[in-house]
Amino acid sequence: MHLPQHWLRDTLGAAYVVASTGLGFVGLGLLQPFVANDYLWAAFNDSMPVVTGLLNLELTVPTDDFDLFGATYLATDPSLGVQAAYGRKIMLQQWTQLDVPITALRIMNAADVSSLITIYCWADLERRWELAFTSQRQARCVETMSTNAAVYLEAVLRNVDLPGWLAMNRASFMVHIGQPIVDS
């Protein structure tokens, strides 16, 4: 009996495919306890609704009282998740206190200040030099944002490590903002 010349290669290739598939299923079986819940902790399913409920209690202002013993935590699909109003609560309650953003600016790395996602309206607090991209944007700045310190570049630069910031941004700042101000 004569076997084809590629018999060994074909057999090893088929064995490789079978072994890879089998090991894939074994790996999924090993990972299953860890991916069974949102926390990636094995055997954490029973207390997950309680922990999530308590976390949400601390993160949000609930519309009603939180009754630790009132919820059915043995249900297979309890209602979980962060309330949609959490971001708005943080913005309206915590970020309206000026000491919070000012402290954050003062301890921020000078390199990170340049990556603040802010569209500035004015270079100075007296509103002599406008920075908006379009006249429509500048009109919107005048109408709705003149009391927002975040749209004044001077307010930010007064609260950061200015020498450190200038060491990284002097050339760009002078070309785009500084020199036009000097020329005016």
GROMACS .gro file of C-alpha atoms in nm:
model
  184
    1MET     CA    1   0.000   0.000   0.000
    2HIS     CA    2   0.137   0.334  -0.103
    3LEU     CA    3   0.042   0.653   0.094
    4PRO     CA    4   0.038   0.993  -0.074
    5GLN     CA    5   0.347   1.202  -0.029
    6HIS     CA    6   0.171   1.476   0.175
    7TRP     CA    7  -0.010   1.237   0.411
    8LEU     CA    8   0.197   1.332   0.718
    9ARG     CA    9   0.159   1.706   0.656
   10ASP     CA   10  -0.218   1.674   0.604
   11THR     CA   11  -0.260   1.460   0.916
   12LEU     CA   12  -0.059   1.700   1.132
   13GLY     CA   13  -0.256   1.995   0.990
   14ALA     CA   14  -0.588   1.830   1.074
   15ALA     CA   15  -0.461   1.741   1.423
   16TYR     CA   16  -0.355   2.103   1.472
   17VAL     CA   17  -0.702   2.231   1.376
   18VAL     CA   18  -0.873   1.981   1.610
   19ALA     CA   19  -0.632   2.059   1.896
   20SER     CA   20  -0.668   2.436   1.849
   21THR     CA   21  -1.047   2.414   1.849
   22GLY     CA   22  -1.045   2.189   2.154
   23LEU     CA   23  -0.808   2.417   2.345
   24GLY     CA   24  -1.026   2.714   2.251
   25PHE     CA   25  -1.326   2.547   2.413
   26VAL     CA   26  -1.117   2.456   2.718
   27GLY     CA   27  -1.006   2.820   2.747
   28LEU     CA   28  -1.365   2.942   2.722
   29GLY     CA   29  -1.463   2.695   2.990
   30LEU     CA   30  -1.189   2.826   3.218
   31LEU     CA   31  -1.288   3.190   3.156
   32GLN     CA   32  -1.662   3.136   3.199
   33PRO     CA   33  -1.673   3.194   3.577
   34PHE     CA   34  -1.491   3.526   3.536
   35VAL     CA   35  -1.705   3.665   3.255
   36ALA     CA   36  -2.032   3.562   3.418
   37ASN     CA   37  -2.073   3.905   3.584
   38ASP     CA   38  -1.990   4.269   3.522
   39TYR     CA   39  -1.704   4.278   3.774
   40LEU     CA   40  -1.500   3.991   3.622
   41TRP     CA   41  -1.491   3.823   3.962
   42ALA     CA   42  -1.564   3.454   3.984
   43ALA     CA   43  -1.862   3.362   4.206
   44PHE     CA   44  -1.963   3.725   4.262
   45ASN     CA   45  -2.314   3.700   4.115
   46ASP     CA   46  -2.507   3.686   4.443
   47SER     CA   47  -2.381   4.014   4.587
   48MET     CA   48  -2.344   4.209   4.261
   49PRO     CA   49  -2.691   4.373   4.277
   50VAL     CA   50  -2.634   4.479   4.638
   51VAL     CA   51  -2.291   4.630   4.566
   52THR     CA   52  -2.420   4.804   4.253
   53GLY     CA   53  -2.722   4.940   4.440
   54LEU     CA   54  -2.503   5.078   4.718
   55LEU     CA   55  -2.260   5.226   4.465
   56ASN     CA   56  -2.545   5.396   4.282
   57LEU     CA   57  -2.674   5.528   4.613
   58GLU     CA   58  -2.340   5.700   4.671
   59LEU     CA   59  -2.306   5.825   4.313
   60THR     CA   60  -2.649   5.972   4.260
   61VAL     CA   61  -2.926   6.150   4.435
   62PRO     CA   62  -3.204   5.893   4.422
   63THR     CA   63  -3.559   6.003   4.360
   64ASP     CA   64  -3.681   5.779   4.639
   65ASP     CA   65  -3.539   5.616   4.951
   66PHE     CA   66  -3.307   5.319   4.909
   67ASP     CA   67  -3.444   5.019   5.096
   68LEU     CA   68  -3.165   4.765   5.138
   69PHE     CA   69  -3.413   4.492   5.230
   70GLY     CA   70  -3.685   4.592   4.984
   71ALA     CA   71  -3.523   4.489   4.656
   72THR     CA   72  -3.536   4.136   4.528
   73TYR     CA   73  -3.167   4.060   4.500
   74LEU     CA   74  -3.230   3.697   4.426
   75ALA     CA   75  -3.384   3.784   4.090
   76THR     CA   76  -3.178   3.677   3.792
   77ASP     CA   77  -3.199   4.016   3.619
   78PRO     CA   78  -3.226   4.299   3.872
   79SER     CA   79  -3.230   4.650   3.733
   80LEU     CA   80  -2.870   4.775   3.750
   81GLY     CA   81  -2.679   5.069   3.613
   82VAL     CA   82  -2.576   5.423   3.691
   83GLN     CA   83  -2.858   5.674   3.676
   84ALA     CA   84  -2.854   5.895   3.370
   85ALA     CA   85  -2.863   6.211   3.580
   86TYR     CA   86  -2.527   6.143   3.750
   87GLY     CA   87  -2.316   6.348   3.507
   88ARG     CA   88  -2.556   6.642   3.529
   89LYS     CA   89  -2.554   6.622   3.910
   90ILE     CA   90  -2.175   6.639   3.919
   91MET     CA   91  -2.173   6.930   3.674
   92LEU     CA   92  -2.438   7.133   3.856
   93GLN     CA   93  -2.344   7.060   4.216
   94GLN     CA   94  -1.973   6.995   4.238
   95TRP     CA   95  -1.829   7.183   3.941
   96THR     CA   96  -2.008   7.508   4.023
   97GLN     CA   97  -1.785   7.555   4.327
   98LEU     CA   98  -1.493   7.757   4.194
   99ASP     CA   99  -1.239   7.607   4.431
  100VAL     CA  100  -1.272   7.263   4.266
  101PRO     CA  101  -1.169   7.355   3.907
  102ILE     CA  102  -0.914   7.612   4.025
  103THR     CA  103  -0.746   7.356   4.251
  104ALA     CA  104  -0.753   7.104   3.966
  105LEU     CA  105  -0.591   7.356   3.729
  106ARG     CA  106  -0.322   7.445   3.979
  107ILE     CA  107  -0.213   7.086   4.033
  108MET     CA  108  -0.248   6.987   3.666
  109ASN     CA  109   0.063   6.898   3.471
  110ALA     CA  110   0.157   7.180   3.233
  111ALA     CA  111   0.150   6.937   2.940
  112ASP     CA  112  -0.209   6.843   3.020
  113VAL     CA  113  -0.327   7.204   3.022
  114SER     CA  114  -0.273   7.225   2.646
  115SER     CA  115  -0.503   6.930   2.591
  116LEU     CA  116  -0.799   7.082   2.776
  117ILE     CA  117  -1.100   7.051   2.550
  118THR     CA  118  -1.203   7.415   2.562
  119ILE     CA  119  -1.300   7.654   2.287
  120TYR     CA  120  -1.188   7.990   2.417
  121CYS     CA  121  -1.390   8.302   2.342
  122TRP     CA  122  -1.149   8.568   2.468
  123ALA     CA  123  -0.777   8.590   2.540
  124ASP     CA  124  -0.822   8.832   2.831
  125LEU     CA  125  -1.073   8.893   3.107
  126GLU     CA  126  -1.152   9.241   2.974
  127ARG     CA  127  -1.266   9.087   2.642
  128ARG     CA  128  -1.037   9.298   2.424
  129TRP     CA  129  -0.910   9.009   2.209
  130GLU     CA  130  -1.159   8.761   2.067
  131LEU     CA  131  -1.058   8.401   2.003
  132ALA     CA  132  -1.372   8.242   1.856
  133PHE     CA  133  -1.333   8.075   1.516
  134THR     CA  134  -1.630   8.248   1.353
  135SER     CA  135  -1.830   8.564   1.405
  136GLN     CA  136  -2.135   8.347   1.483
  137ARG     CA  137  -1.942   8.167   1.755
  138GLN     CA  138  -1.820   8.499   1.896
  139ALA     CA  139  -2.177   8.631   1.902
  140ARG     CA  140  -2.282   8.317   2.091
  141CYS     CA  141  -1.993   8.375   2.332
  142VAL     CA  142  -2.114   8.728   2.400
  143GLU     CA  143  -2.476   8.619   2.444
  144THR     CA  144  -2.436   8.306   2.655
  145MET     CA  145  -2.082   8.255   2.782
  146SER     CA  146  -1.946   8.587   2.906
  147THR     CA  147  -1.985   8.476   3.270
  148ASN     CA  148  -1.811   8.141   3.215
  149ALA     CA  149  -1.448   8.169   3.327
  150ALA     CA  150  -1.354   7.858   3.129
  151VAL     CA  151  -1.381   8.046   2.797
  152TYR     CA  152  -1.120   8.305   2.897
  153LEU     CA  153  -0.763   8.195   2.818
  154GLU     CA  154  -0.627   8.438   3.077
  155ALA     CA  155  -0.829   8.270   3.354
  156VAL     CA  156  -0.670   7.937   3.273
  157LEU     CA  157  -0.316   8.073   3.234
  158ARG     CA  158  -0.335   8.256   3.568
  159ASN     CA  159  -0.398   7.926   3.745
  160VAL     CA  160  -0.137   7.698   3.588
  161ASP     CA  161   0.239   7.665   3.606
  162LEU     CA  162   0.294   7.939   3.346
  163PRO     CA  163   0.672   7.895   3.307
  164GLY     CA  164   0.622   7.521   3.256
  165TRP     CA  165   0.336   7.581   3.014
  166LEU     CA  166   0.534   7.840   2.816
  167ALA     CA  167   0.835   7.607   2.799
  168MET     CA  168   0.620   7.366   2.600
  169ASN     CA  169   0.389   7.604   2.412
  170ARG     CA  170   0.568   7.937   2.367
  171ALA     CA  171   0.619   7.908   1.990
  172SER     CA  172   0.264   7.799   1.912
  173PHE     CA  173   0.117   8.052   2.155
  174MET     CA  174   0.317   8.339   2.010
  175VAL     CA  175   0.231   8.253   1.649
  176HIS     CA  176  -0.142   8.207   1.704
  177ILE     CA  177  -0.230   8.434   1.997
  178GLY     CA  178   0.060   8.631   2.144
  179GLN     CA  179   0.196   8.805   1.833
  180PRO     CA  180  -0.147   8.912   1.700
  181ILE     CA  181  -0.215   9.065   2.043
  182VAL     CA  182   0.122   9.246   2.040
  183ASP     CA  183   0.054   9.372   1.685
  184SER     CA  184  -0.290   9.510   1.771
   0.00000   0.00000   0.00000
